[in-house]
Amino acid sequence: MANSAQKYSQALFSIVSENGQLEKVRTDFDEVVKSVRKTPGFITFMNNPRISREDRRQAVAKAFGNASEPLRNMLLILSDRNRFNEIEAVHSHFIQNYNAHYNQENVVIESVYPLSDEEIESIGKVFIKKTGLSKLLIENRVNESLIGGIRVFIGTKVYDGSVNAQLSDLKNRFRERTNS
């Protein structure tokens, strides 16, 4: 399933980047996914084999008529091929392509307390140097279970500087010494 989502995403990305519509489609696609999430019955409706192809197409046109044309066309294709349930996977691949295009990445910094803008900027600078990315789109999430320190998620990588991780590491080293 992810493979077809990747193909749809890549096709959409290629078309809109060639046509200079990347920003508009990114914004529209984010809104489409938010709308779909807010209406859980929509996917069920779109995947119902008893709903005619034309009724599904009308639902897409009605719900997403203001979306940019290339995105609307891709939504219609997903509808026609009974793959509308892949919308979030297509969006996720699109965002990956978008971020790669701009050499940027979404980052989550977990901390025990909300970080100040200065702290976030300082951590961002460290990870820009570490990753070689041009830009980090940082979100700070409070996670009181960390006890202290921070944990940073960049793409599939995790940088764990939390007190929990340090205690766990210490415990593992202690076990290794006592088992030797």
GROMACS .gro file of C-alpha atoms in nm:
model
  180
    1MET     CA    1   0.000   0.000   0.000
    2ALA     CA    2   0.277   0.242   0.093
    3ASN     CA    3   0.435   0.181  -0.248
    4SER     CA    4   0.128   0.306  -0.436
    5ALA     CA    5   0.099   0.600  -0.192
    6GLN     CA    6   0.458   0.685  -0.276
    7LYS     CA    7   0.383   0.673  -0.650
    8TYR     CA    8   0.080   0.901  -0.619
    9SER     CA    9   0.277   1.138  -0.401
   10GLN     CA   10   0.575   1.147  -0.637
   11ALA     CA   11   0.352   1.210  -0.939
   12LEU     CA   12   0.176   1.498  -0.762
   13PHE     CA   13   0.505   1.641  -0.636
   14SER     CA   14   0.663   1.630  -0.984
   15ILE     CA   15   0.370   1.807  -1.147
   16VAL     CA   16   0.334   2.082  -0.890
   17SER     CA   17   0.705   2.151  -0.852
   18GLU     CA   18   0.735   2.189  -1.232
   19ASN     CA   19   0.435   2.423  -1.237
   20GLY     CA   20   0.551   2.635  -0.943
   21GLN     CA   21   0.252   2.531  -0.731
   22LEU     CA   22   0.443   2.358  -0.453
   23GLU     CA   23   0.351   2.599  -0.173
   24LYS     CA   24  -0.017   2.619  -0.268
   25VAL     CA   25  -0.053   2.241  -0.295
   26ARG     CA   26   0.133   2.187   0.034
   27THR     CA   27  -0.109   2.423   0.211
   28ASP     CA   28  -0.414   2.272   0.039
   29PHE     CA   29  -0.301   1.915   0.106
   30ASP     CA   30  -0.252   1.992   0.478
   31GLU     CA   31  -0.610   2.127   0.487
   32VAL     CA   32  -0.748   1.823   0.301
   33VAL     CA   33  -0.589   1.584   0.551
   34LYS     CA   34  -0.714   1.792   0.847
   35SER     CA   35  -1.067   1.781   0.702
   36VAL     CA   36  -1.051   1.406   0.644
   37ARG     CA   37  -0.929   1.352   1.003
   38LYS     CA   38  -1.214   1.565   1.139
   39THR     CA   39  -1.467   1.358   0.944
   40PRO     CA   40  -1.387   0.992   1.015
   41GLY     CA   41  -1.693   0.873   0.823
   42PHE     CA   42  -1.560   1.026   0.502
   43ILE     CA   43  -1.305   0.749   0.438
   44THR     CA   44  -1.568   0.485   0.515
   45PHE     CA   45  -1.802   0.653   0.268
   46MET     CA   46  -1.529   0.678   0.001
   47ASN     CA   47  -1.440   0.308   0.042
   48ASN     CA   48  -1.799   0.181   0.043
   49PRO     CA   49  -1.843  -0.037  -0.268
   50ARG     CA   50  -2.216   0.045  -0.271
   51ILE     CA   51  -2.145   0.414  -0.333
   52SER     CA   52  -2.124   0.481  -0.705
   53ARG     CA   53  -1.810   0.618  -0.863
   54GLU     CA   54  -2.001   0.933  -0.960
   55ASP     CA   55  -2.127   0.990  -0.603
   56ARG     CA   56  -1.770   0.956  -0.470
   57ARG     CA   57  -1.645   1.201  -0.733
   58GLN     CA   58  -1.920   1.447  -0.634
   59ALA     CA   59  -1.823   1.410  -0.268
   60VAL     CA   60  -1.460   1.495  -0.354
   61ALA     CA   61  -1.569   1.793  -0.566
   62LYS     CA   62  -1.799   1.920  -0.294
   63ALA     CA   63  -1.556   1.869  -0.005
   64PHE     CA   64  -1.238   1.979  -0.181
   65GLY     CA   65  -1.358   2.197  -0.468
   66ASN     CA   66  -1.135   2.485  -0.354
   67ALA     CA   67  -0.818   2.274  -0.357
   68SER     CA   68  -0.567   2.337  -0.634
   69GLU     CA   69  -0.639   2.149  -0.957
   70PRO     CA   70  -0.350   1.898  -0.947
   71LEU     CA   71  -0.440   1.801  -0.590
   72ARG     CA   72  -0.810   1.775  -0.674
   73ASN     CA   73  -0.724   1.552  -0.972
   74MET     CA   74  -0.513   1.324  -0.753
   75LEU     CA   75  -0.800   1.301  -0.500
   76LEU     CA   76  -1.034   1.200  -0.783
   77ILE     CA   77  -0.788   0.933  -0.898
   78LEU     CA   78  -0.766   0.795  -0.543
   79SER     CA   79  -1.145   0.795  -0.533
   80ASP     CA   80  -1.181   0.623  -0.871
   81ARG     CA   81  -0.933   0.352  -0.776
   82ASN     CA   82  -1.085   0.294  -0.429
   83ARG     CA   83  -0.763   0.405  -0.262
   84PHE     CA   84  -0.889   0.708  -0.072
   85ASN     CA   85  -0.790   0.535   0.253
   86GLU     CA   86  -0.427   0.598   0.146
   87ILE     CA   87  -0.469   0.977   0.162
   88GLU     CA   88  -0.262   1.014   0.482
   89ALA     CA   89   0.019   0.796   0.346
   90VAL     CA   90   0.024   0.998   0.021
   91HIS     CA   91   0.035   1.319   0.226
   92SER     CA   92   0.317   1.185   0.442
   93HIS     CA   93   0.528   1.097   0.134
   94PHE     CA   94   0.447   1.436  -0.019
   95ILE     CA   95   0.574   1.613   0.296
   96GLN     CA   96   0.892   1.402   0.286
   97ASN     CA   97   0.952   1.509  -0.076
   98TYR     CA   98   0.869   1.870   0.011
   99ASN     CA   99   1.113   1.871   0.304
  100ALA     CA  100   1.387   1.705   0.096
  101HIS     CA  101   1.332   1.966  -0.178
  102TYR     CA  102   1.393   2.248   0.072
  103ASN     CA  103   1.661   2.057   0.270
  104GLN     CA  104   1.453   2.084   0.586
  105GLU     CA  105   1.304   1.845   0.838
  106ASN     CA  106   1.031   1.838   1.101
  107VAL     CA  107   1.178   1.813   1.449
  108VAL     CA  108   1.017   1.738   1.783
  109ILE     CA  109   1.202   1.839   2.097
  110GLU     CA  110   1.065   1.676   2.411
  111SER     CA  111   1.143   1.849   2.738
  112VAL     CA  112   1.015   1.846   3.094
  113TYR     CA  113   0.893   2.206   3.064
  114PRO     CA  114   0.805   2.434   2.770
  115LEU     CA  115   1.127   2.566   2.621
  116SER     CA  116   1.180   2.936   2.555
  117ASP     CA  117   1.228   3.061   2.198
  118GLU     CA  118   1.597   3.119   2.280
  119GLU     CA  119   1.641   2.760   2.403
  120ILE     CA  120   1.467   2.620   2.095
  121GLU     CA  121   1.680   2.838   1.866
  122SER     CA  122   1.998   2.731   2.043
  123ILE     CA  123   1.910   2.360   2.016
  124GLY     CA  124   1.809   2.416   1.652
  125LYS     CA  125   2.151   2.562   1.569
  126VAL     CA  126   2.326   2.259   1.719
  127PHE     CA  127   2.115   2.017   1.515
  128ILE     CA  128   2.149   2.217   1.192
  129LYS     CA  129   2.526   2.174   1.226
  130LYS     CA  130   2.486   1.807   1.322
  131THR     CA  131   2.249   1.720   1.034
  132GLY     CA  132   2.362   1.956   0.758
  133LEU     CA  133   2.000   2.059   0.694
  134SER     CA  134   1.918   2.415   0.593
  135LYS     CA  135   1.614   2.450   0.813
  136LEU     CA  136   1.447   2.272   1.104
  137LEU     CA  137   1.072   2.302   1.165
  138ILE     CA  138   1.074   2.263   1.542
  139GLU     CA  139   0.788   2.165   1.769
  140ASN     CA  140   0.838   2.152   2.147
  141ARG     CA  141   0.639   1.890   2.340
  142VAL     CA  142   0.634   1.864   2.717
  143ASN     CA  143   0.711   1.514   2.847
  144GLU     CA  144   0.745   1.518   3.225
  145SER     CA  145   0.854   1.152   3.234
  146LEU     CA  146   1.197   1.257   3.103
  147ILE     CA  147   1.286   1.385   3.456
  148GLY     CA  148   1.529   1.630   3.295
  149GLY     CA  149   1.722   1.695   2.974
  150ILE     CA  150   1.572   1.668   2.626
  151ARG     CA  151   1.493   1.413   2.359
  152VAL     CA  152   1.507   1.523   1.993
  153PHE     CA  153   1.332   1.344   1.705
  154ILE     CA  154   1.455   1.429   1.354
  155GLY     CA  155   1.303   1.212   1.083
  156THR     CA  156   1.376   0.856   1.194
  157LYS     CA  157   1.661   0.950   1.429
  158VAL     CA  158   1.631   1.004   1.803
  159TYR     CA  159   1.888   1.199   2.003
  160ASP     CA  160   1.823   1.117   2.368
  161GLY     CA  161   1.985   1.346   2.624
  162SER     CA  162   1.720   1.286   2.888
  163VAL     CA  163   1.797   1.196   3.247
  164ASN     CA  164   1.592   0.877   3.192
  165ALA     CA  165   1.828   0.771   2.913
  166GLN     CA  166   2.133   0.850   3.124
  167LEU     CA  167   1.995   0.649   3.417
  168SER     CA  168   1.911   0.358   3.185
  169ASP     CA  169   2.262   0.368   3.037
  170LEU     CA  170   2.413   0.373   3.387
  171LYS     CA  171   2.195   0.077   3.490
  172ASN     CA  172   2.304  -0.121   3.181
  173ARG     CA  173   2.672  -0.052   3.245
  174PHE     CA  174   2.630  -0.158   3.609
  175ARG     CA  175   2.465  -0.485   3.495
  176GLU     CA  176   2.747  -0.554   3.248
  177ARG     CA  177   3.008  -0.512   3.522
  178THR     CA  178   2.824  -0.730   3.771
  179ASN     CA  179   2.764  -1.004   3.511
  180SER     CA  180   3.130  -1.016   3.405
   0.00000   0.00000   0.00000
